[in-house]
PDB file of C-alpha atoms in Angstrom:
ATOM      1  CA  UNK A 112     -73.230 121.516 -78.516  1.00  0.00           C
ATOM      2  CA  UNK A 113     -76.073 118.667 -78.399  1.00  0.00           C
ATOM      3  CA  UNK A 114     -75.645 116.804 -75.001  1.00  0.00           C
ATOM      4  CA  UNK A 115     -78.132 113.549 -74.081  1.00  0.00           C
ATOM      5  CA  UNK A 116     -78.892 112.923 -70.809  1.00  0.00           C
ATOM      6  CA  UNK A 117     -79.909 109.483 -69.418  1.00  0.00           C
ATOM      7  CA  UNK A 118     -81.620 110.535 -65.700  1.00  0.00           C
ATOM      8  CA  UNK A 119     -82.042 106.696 -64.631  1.00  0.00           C
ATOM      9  CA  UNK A 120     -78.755 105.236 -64.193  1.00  0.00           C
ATOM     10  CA  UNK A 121     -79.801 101.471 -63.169  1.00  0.00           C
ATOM     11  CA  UNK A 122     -83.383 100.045 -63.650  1.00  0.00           C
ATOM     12  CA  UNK A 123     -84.651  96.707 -63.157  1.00  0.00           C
ATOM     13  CA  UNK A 124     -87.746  95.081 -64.420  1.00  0.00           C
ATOM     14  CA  UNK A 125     -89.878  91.383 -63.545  1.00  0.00           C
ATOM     15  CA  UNK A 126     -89.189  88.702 -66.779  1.00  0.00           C
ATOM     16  CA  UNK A 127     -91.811  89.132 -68.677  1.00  0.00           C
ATOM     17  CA  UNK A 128     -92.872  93.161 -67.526  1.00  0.00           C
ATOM     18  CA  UNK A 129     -92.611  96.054 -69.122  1.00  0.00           C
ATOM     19  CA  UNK A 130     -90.300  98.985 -68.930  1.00  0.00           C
ATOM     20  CA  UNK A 131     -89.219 102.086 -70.289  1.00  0.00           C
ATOM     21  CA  UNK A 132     -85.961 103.720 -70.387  1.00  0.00           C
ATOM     22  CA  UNK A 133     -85.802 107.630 -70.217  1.00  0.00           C
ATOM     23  CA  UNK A 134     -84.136 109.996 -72.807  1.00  0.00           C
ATOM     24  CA  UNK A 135     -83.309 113.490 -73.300  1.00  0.00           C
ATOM     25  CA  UNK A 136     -81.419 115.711 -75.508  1.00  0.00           C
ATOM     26  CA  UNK A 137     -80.983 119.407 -75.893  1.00  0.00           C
ATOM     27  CA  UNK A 138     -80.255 120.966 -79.948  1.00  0.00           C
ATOM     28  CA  UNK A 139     -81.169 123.888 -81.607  1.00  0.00           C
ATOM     29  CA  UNK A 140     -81.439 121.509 -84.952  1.00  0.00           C
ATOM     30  CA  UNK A 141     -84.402 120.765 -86.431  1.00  0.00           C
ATOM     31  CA  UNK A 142     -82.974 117.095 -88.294  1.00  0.00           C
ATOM     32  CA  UNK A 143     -81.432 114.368 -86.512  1.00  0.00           C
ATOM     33  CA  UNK A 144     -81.239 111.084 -85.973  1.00  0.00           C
ATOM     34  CA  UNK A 145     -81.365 109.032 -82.385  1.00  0.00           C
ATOM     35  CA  UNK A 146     -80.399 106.097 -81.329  1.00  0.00           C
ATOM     36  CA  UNK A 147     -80.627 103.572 -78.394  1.00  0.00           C
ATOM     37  CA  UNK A 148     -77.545 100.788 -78.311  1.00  0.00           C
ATOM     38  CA  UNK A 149     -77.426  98.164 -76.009  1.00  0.00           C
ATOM     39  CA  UNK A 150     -74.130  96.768 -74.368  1.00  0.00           C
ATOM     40  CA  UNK A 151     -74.428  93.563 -72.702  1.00  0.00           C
ATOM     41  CA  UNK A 152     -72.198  92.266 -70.320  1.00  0.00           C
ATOM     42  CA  UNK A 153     -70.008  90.672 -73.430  1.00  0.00           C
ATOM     43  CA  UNK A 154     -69.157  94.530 -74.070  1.00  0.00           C
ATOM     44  CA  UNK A 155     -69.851  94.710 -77.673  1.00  0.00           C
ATOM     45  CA  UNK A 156     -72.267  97.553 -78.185  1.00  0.00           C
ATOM     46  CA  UNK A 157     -75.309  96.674 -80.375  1.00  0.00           C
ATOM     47  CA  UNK A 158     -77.663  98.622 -82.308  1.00  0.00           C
ATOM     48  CA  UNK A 159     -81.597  98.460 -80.603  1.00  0.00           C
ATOM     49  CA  UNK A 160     -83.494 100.629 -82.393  1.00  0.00           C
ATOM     50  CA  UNK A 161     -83.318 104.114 -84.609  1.00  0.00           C
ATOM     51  CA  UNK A 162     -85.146 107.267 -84.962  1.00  0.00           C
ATOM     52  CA  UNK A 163     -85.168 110.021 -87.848  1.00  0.00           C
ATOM     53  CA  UNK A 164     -86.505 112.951 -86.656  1.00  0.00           C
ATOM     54  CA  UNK A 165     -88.613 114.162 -89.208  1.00  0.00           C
ATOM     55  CA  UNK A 166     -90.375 111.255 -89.519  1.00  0.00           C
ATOM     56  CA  UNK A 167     -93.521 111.200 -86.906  1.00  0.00           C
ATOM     57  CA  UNK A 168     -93.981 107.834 -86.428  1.00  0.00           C
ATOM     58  CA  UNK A 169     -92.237 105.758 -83.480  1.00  0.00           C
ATOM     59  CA  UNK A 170     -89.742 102.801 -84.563  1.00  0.00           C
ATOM     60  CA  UNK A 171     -90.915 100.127 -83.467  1.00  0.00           C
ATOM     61  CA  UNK A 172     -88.711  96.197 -83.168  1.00  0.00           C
ATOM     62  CA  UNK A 173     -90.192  93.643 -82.695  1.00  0.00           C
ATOM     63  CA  UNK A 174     -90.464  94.367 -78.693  1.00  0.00           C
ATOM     64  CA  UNK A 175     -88.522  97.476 -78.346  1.00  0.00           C
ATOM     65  CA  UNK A 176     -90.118 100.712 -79.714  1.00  0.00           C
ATOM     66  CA  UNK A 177     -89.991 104.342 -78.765  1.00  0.00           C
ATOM     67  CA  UNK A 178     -92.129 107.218 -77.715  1.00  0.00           C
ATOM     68  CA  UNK A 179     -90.310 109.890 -79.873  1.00  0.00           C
ATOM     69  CA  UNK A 180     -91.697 113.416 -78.623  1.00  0.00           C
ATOM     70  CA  UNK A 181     -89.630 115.949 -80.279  1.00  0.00           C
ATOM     71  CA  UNK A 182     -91.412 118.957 -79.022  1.00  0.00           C
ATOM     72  CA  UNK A 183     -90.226 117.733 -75.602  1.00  0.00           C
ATOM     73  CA  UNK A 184     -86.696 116.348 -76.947  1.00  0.00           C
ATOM     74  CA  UNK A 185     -87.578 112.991 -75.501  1.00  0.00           C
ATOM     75  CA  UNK A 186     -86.686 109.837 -76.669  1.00  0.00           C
ATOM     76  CA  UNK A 187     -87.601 107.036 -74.116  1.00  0.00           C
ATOM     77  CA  UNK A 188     -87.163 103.467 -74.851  1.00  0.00           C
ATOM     78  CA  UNK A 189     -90.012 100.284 -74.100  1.00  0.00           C
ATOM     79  CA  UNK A 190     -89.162  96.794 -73.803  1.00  0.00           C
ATOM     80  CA  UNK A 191     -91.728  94.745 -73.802  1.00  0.00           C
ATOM     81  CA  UNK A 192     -92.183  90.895 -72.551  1.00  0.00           C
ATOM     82  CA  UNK A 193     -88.804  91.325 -70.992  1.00  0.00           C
ATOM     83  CA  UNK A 194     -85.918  88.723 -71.468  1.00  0.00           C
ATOM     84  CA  UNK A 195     -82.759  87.835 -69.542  1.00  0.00           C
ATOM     85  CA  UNK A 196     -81.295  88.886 -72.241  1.00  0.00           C
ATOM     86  CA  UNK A 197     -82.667  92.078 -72.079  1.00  0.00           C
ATOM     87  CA  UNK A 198     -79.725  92.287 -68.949  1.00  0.00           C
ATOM     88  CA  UNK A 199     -77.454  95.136 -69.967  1.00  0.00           C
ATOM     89  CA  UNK A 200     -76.611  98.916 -70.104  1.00  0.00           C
ATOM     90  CA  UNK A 201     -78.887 101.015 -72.875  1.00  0.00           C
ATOM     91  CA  UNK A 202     -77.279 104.069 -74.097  1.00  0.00           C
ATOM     92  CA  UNK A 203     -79.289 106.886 -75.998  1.00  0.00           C
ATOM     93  CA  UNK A 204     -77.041 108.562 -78.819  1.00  0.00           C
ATOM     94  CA  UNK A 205     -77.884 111.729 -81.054  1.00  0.00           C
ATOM     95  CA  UNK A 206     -76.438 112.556 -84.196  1.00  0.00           C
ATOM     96  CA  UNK A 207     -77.281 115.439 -86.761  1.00  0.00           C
ATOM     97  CA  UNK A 208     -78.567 114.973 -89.632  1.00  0.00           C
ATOM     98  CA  UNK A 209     -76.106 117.942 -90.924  1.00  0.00           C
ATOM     99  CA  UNK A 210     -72.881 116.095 -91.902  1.00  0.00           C
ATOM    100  CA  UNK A 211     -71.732 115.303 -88.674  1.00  0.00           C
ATOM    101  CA  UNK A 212     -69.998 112.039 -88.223  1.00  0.00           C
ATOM    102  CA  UNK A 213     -70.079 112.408 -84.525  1.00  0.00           C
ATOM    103  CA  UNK A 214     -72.363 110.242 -82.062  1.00  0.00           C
ATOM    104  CA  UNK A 215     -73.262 111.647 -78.623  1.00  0.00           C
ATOM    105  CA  UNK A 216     -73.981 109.339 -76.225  1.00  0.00           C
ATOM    106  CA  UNK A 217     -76.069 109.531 -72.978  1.00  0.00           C
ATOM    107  CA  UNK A 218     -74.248 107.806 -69.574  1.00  0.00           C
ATOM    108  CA  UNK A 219     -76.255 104.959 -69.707  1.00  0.00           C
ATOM    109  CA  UNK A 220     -78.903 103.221 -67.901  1.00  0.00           C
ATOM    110  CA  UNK A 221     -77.979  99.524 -66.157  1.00  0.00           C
ATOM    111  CA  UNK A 222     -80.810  97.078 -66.985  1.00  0.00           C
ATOM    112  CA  UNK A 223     -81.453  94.435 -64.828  1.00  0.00           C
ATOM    113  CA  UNK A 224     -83.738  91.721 -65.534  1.00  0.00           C
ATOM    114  CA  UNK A 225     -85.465  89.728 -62.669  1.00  0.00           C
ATOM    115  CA  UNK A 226     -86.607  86.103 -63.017  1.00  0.00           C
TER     116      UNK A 226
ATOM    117  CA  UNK B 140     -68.617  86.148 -90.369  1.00  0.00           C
ATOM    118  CA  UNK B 141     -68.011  89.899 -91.393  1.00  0.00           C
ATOM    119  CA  UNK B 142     -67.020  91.966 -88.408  1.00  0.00           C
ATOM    120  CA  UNK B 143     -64.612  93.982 -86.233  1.00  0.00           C
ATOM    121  CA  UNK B 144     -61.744  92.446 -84.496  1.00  0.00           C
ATOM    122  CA  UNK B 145     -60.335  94.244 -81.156  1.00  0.00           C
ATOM    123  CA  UNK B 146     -57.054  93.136 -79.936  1.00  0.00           C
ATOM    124  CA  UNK B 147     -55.602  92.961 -77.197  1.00  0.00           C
ATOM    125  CA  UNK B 148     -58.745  92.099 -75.157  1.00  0.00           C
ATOM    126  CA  UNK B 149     -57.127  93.108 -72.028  1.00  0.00           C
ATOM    127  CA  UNK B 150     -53.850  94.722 -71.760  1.00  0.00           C
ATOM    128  CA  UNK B 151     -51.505  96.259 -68.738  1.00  0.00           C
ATOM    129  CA  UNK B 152     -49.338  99.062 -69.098  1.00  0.00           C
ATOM    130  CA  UNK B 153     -46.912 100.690 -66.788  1.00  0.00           C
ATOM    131  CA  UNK B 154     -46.961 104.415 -66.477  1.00  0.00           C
ATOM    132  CA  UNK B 155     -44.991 106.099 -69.504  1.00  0.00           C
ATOM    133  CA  UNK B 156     -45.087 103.229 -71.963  1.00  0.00           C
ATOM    134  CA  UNK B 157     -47.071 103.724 -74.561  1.00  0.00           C
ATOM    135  CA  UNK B 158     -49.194 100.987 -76.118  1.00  0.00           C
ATOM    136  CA  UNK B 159     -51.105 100.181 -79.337  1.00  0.00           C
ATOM    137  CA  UNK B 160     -54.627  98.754 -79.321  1.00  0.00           C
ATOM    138  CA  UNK B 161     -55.622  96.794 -82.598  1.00  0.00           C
ATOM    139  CA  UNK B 162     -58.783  97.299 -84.862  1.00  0.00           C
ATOM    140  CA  UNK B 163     -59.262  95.465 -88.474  1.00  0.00           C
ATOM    141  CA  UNK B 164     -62.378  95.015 -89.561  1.00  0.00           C
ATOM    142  CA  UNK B 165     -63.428  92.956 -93.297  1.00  0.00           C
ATOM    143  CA  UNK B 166     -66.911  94.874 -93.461  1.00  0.00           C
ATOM    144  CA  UNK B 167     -65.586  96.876 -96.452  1.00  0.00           C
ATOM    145  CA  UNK B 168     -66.501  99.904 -94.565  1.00  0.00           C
ATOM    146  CA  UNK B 169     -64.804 103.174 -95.128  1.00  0.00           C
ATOM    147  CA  UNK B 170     -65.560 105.176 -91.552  1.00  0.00           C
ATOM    148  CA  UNK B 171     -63.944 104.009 -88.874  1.00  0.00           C
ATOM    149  CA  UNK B 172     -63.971 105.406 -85.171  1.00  0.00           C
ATOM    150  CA  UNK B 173     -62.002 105.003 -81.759  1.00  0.00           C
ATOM    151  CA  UNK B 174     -64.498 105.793 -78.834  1.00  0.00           C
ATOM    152  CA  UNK B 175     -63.609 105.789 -74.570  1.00  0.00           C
ATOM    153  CA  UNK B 176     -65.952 104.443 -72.337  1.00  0.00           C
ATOM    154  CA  UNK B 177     -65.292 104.970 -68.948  1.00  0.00           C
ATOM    155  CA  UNK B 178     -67.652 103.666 -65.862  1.00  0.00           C
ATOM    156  CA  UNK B 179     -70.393 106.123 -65.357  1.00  0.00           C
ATOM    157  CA  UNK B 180     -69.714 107.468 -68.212  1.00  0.00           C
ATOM    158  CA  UNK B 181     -71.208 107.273 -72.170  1.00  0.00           C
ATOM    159  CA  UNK B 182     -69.040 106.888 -75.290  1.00  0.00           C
ATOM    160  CA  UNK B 183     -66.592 109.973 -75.770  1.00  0.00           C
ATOM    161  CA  UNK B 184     -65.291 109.814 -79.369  1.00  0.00           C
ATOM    162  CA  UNK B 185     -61.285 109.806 -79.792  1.00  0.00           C
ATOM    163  CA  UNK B 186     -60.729 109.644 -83.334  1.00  0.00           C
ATOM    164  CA  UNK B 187     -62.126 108.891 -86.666  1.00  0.00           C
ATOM    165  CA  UNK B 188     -61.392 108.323 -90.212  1.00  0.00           C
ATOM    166  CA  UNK B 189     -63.457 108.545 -93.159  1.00  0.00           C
ATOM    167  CA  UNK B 190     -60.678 107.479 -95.857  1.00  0.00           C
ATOM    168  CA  UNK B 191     -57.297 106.139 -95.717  1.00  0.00           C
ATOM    169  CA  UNK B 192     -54.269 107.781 -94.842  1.00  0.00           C
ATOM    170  CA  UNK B 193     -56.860 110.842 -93.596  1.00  0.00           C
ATOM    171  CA  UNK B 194     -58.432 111.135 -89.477  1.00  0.00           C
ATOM    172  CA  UNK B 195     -59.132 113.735 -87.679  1.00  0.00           C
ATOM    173  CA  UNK B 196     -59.769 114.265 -84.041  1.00  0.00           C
ATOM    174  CA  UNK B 197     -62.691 113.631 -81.860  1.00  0.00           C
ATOM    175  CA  UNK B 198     -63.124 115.089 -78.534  1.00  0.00           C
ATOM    176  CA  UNK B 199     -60.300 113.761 -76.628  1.00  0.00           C
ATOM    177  CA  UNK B 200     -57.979 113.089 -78.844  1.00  0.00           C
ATOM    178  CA  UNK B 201     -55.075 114.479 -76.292  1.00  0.00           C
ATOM    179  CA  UNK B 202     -52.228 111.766 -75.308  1.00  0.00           C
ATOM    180  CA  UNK B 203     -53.385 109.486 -77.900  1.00  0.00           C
ATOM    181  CA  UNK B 204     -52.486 108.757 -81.941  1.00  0.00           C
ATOM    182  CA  UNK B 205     -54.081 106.772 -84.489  1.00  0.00           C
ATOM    183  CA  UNK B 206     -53.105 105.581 -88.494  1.00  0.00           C
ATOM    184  CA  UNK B 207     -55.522 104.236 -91.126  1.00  0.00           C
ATOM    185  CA  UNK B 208     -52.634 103.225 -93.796  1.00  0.00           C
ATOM    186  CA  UNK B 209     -55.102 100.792 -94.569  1.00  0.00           C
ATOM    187  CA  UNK B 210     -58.873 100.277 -95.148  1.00  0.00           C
ATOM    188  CA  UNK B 211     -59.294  97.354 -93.087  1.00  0.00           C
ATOM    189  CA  UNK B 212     -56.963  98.642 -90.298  1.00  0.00           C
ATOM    190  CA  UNK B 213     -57.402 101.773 -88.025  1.00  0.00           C
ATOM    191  CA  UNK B 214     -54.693 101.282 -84.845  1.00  0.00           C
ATOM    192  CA  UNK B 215     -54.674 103.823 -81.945  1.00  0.00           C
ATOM    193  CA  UNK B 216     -51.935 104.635 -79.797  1.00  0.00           C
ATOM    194  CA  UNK B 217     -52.371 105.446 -76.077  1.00  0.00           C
ATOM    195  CA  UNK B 218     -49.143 107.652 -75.555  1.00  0.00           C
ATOM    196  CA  UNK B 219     -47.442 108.432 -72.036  1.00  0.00           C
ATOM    197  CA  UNK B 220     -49.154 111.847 -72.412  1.00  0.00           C
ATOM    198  CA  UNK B 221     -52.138 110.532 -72.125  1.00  0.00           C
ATOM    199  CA  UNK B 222     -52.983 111.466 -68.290  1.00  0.00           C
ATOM    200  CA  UNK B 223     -55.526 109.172 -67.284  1.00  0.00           C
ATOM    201  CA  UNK B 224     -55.337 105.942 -69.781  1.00  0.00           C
ATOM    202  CA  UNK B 225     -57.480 103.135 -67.770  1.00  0.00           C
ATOM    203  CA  UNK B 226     -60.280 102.937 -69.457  1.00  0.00           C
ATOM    204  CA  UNK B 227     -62.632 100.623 -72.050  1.00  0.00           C
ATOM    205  CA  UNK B 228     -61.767 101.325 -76.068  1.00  0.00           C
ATOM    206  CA  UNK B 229     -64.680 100.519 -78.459  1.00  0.00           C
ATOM    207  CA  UNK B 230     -63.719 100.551 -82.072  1.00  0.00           C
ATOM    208  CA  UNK B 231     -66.431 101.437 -84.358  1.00  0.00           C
ATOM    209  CA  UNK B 232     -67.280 101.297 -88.439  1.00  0.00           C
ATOM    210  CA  UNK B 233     -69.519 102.188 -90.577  1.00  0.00           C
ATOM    211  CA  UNK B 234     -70.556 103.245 -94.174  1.00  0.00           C
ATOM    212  CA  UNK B 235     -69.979 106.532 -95.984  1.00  0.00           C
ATOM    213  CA  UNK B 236     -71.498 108.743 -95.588  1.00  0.00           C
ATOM    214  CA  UNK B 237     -70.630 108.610 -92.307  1.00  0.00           C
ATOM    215  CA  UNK B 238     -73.263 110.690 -90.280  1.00  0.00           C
ATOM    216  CA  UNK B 239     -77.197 111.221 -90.399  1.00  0.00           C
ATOM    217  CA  UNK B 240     -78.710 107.172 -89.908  1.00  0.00           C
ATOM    218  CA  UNK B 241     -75.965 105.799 -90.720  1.00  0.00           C
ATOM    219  CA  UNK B 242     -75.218 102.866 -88.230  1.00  0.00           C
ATOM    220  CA  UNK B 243     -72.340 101.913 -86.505  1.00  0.00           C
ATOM    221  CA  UNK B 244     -70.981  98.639 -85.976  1.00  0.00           C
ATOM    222  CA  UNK B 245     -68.390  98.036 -82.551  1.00  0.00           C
ATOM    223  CA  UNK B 246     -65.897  95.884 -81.920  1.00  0.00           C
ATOM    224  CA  UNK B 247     -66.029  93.570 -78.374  1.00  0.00           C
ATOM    225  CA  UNK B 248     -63.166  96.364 -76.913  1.00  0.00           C
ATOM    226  CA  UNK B 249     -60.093  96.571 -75.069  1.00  0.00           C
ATOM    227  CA  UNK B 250     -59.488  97.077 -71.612  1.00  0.00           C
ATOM    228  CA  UNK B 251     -56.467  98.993 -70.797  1.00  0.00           C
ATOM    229  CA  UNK B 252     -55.265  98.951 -67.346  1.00  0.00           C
ATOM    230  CA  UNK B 253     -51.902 101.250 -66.510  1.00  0.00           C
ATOM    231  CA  UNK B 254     -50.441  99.883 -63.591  1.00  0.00           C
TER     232      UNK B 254
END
């Protein structure tokens, strides 16, 4: 079974900085797609950013993008010019690419945002 | 605006009641998905449906129920039997097929409190 592990359970970051949110996943598949969702403190889970894996190039929005390694199984997530807005948790999810409907999410990593 | 509605958005239950939590949603989508969140936690996925009157069961689907008699409408049921109800529901849509990029749009939740 795929599991995703999120190893930094709060963060914070300086308005305006830059940080990176950390990512890992373990499968024995070779197509898949990832994910990074953001829940701010309104609850309502929102999509950030998405990843195929067979494509080698990082996603990239507007000032969130990824360092997709897959070798590694890494999947770590930049903000840049941070926001207050930015304030919430980030959760890194994995799905096949094999006709699985199912999303598995990481534990989540608390962002907060410093003024 | 197109979206998913949640209802109740906080609800209290007394031990060995059982209690319905309400999702419609007027995105035309055909998936639909119940997911827990619990503090610490990520997402664990309950139940979903690809097609009316047809779900099947996600990874804790123990103690609770669920009936998509409608497109629009997916309802779950936290029974008595379910051991440790207080938690965060998230319900969750999306188009067919419903795996590989495919994205999935979540309702603002329910908090469920057993008393």
């Amino acid at each position: 079974a795929q599991t995703v592990t999120q190893s930094q359970p709060e963060m914070s970051v300086q308005e305006a900085e830059t940080v990176t949110l950390s990512c890992t996943y373990d499968t024995s598949e070779s197509d898949y797609y990832l994910f990074w969702y953001k829940q701010p403190p309104s609850r309502q889970m929102i999509l950030v950013i998405r990843q195929e894996a067979y494509k080698q190039q990082n996603a990239t929005e507007n000032r969130f993008s990824v360092n997709f390694q897959k070798a590694a199984k890494s999947f770590s997530l930049k903000i840049s010019d941070s926001q207050l807005g930015d304030a919430a948790m980030y959760f890194c999810a994995y799905r096949s690419a094999y006709g699985s409907e199912k999303l598995v999410f990481g534990k989540g990593t608390k962002l907060t945002v410093n003024p | 605006d197109g979206g998913i509605t949640q209802s109740p958005k906080y609800l209290f239950r007394k031990e060995g009641q059982n209690v319905t939590l309400s999702c419609e949603q007027n995105l035309n989508h055909d998936a639909m998905y119940w997911y827990r969140q619990d503090p610490g936690q990520g997402l664990r996925l309950i139940y979903y449906s690809q097609i009316v009157n047809d779900f099947q069961k996600g990874d804790i689907a123990e103690g609770y129920s669920v009936s998509r008699e409608k497109k629009e409408s997916f309802p779950l049921t936290v029974t008595s039997a379910q051991k440790n109800p207080t938690a965060f529901y998230l319900c969750a849509s999306s188009t067919l097929p419903a795996s590989g990029a495919n994205v999935l749009t979540f309702g603002a939740g329910s908090r469920l409190t057993v008393l």
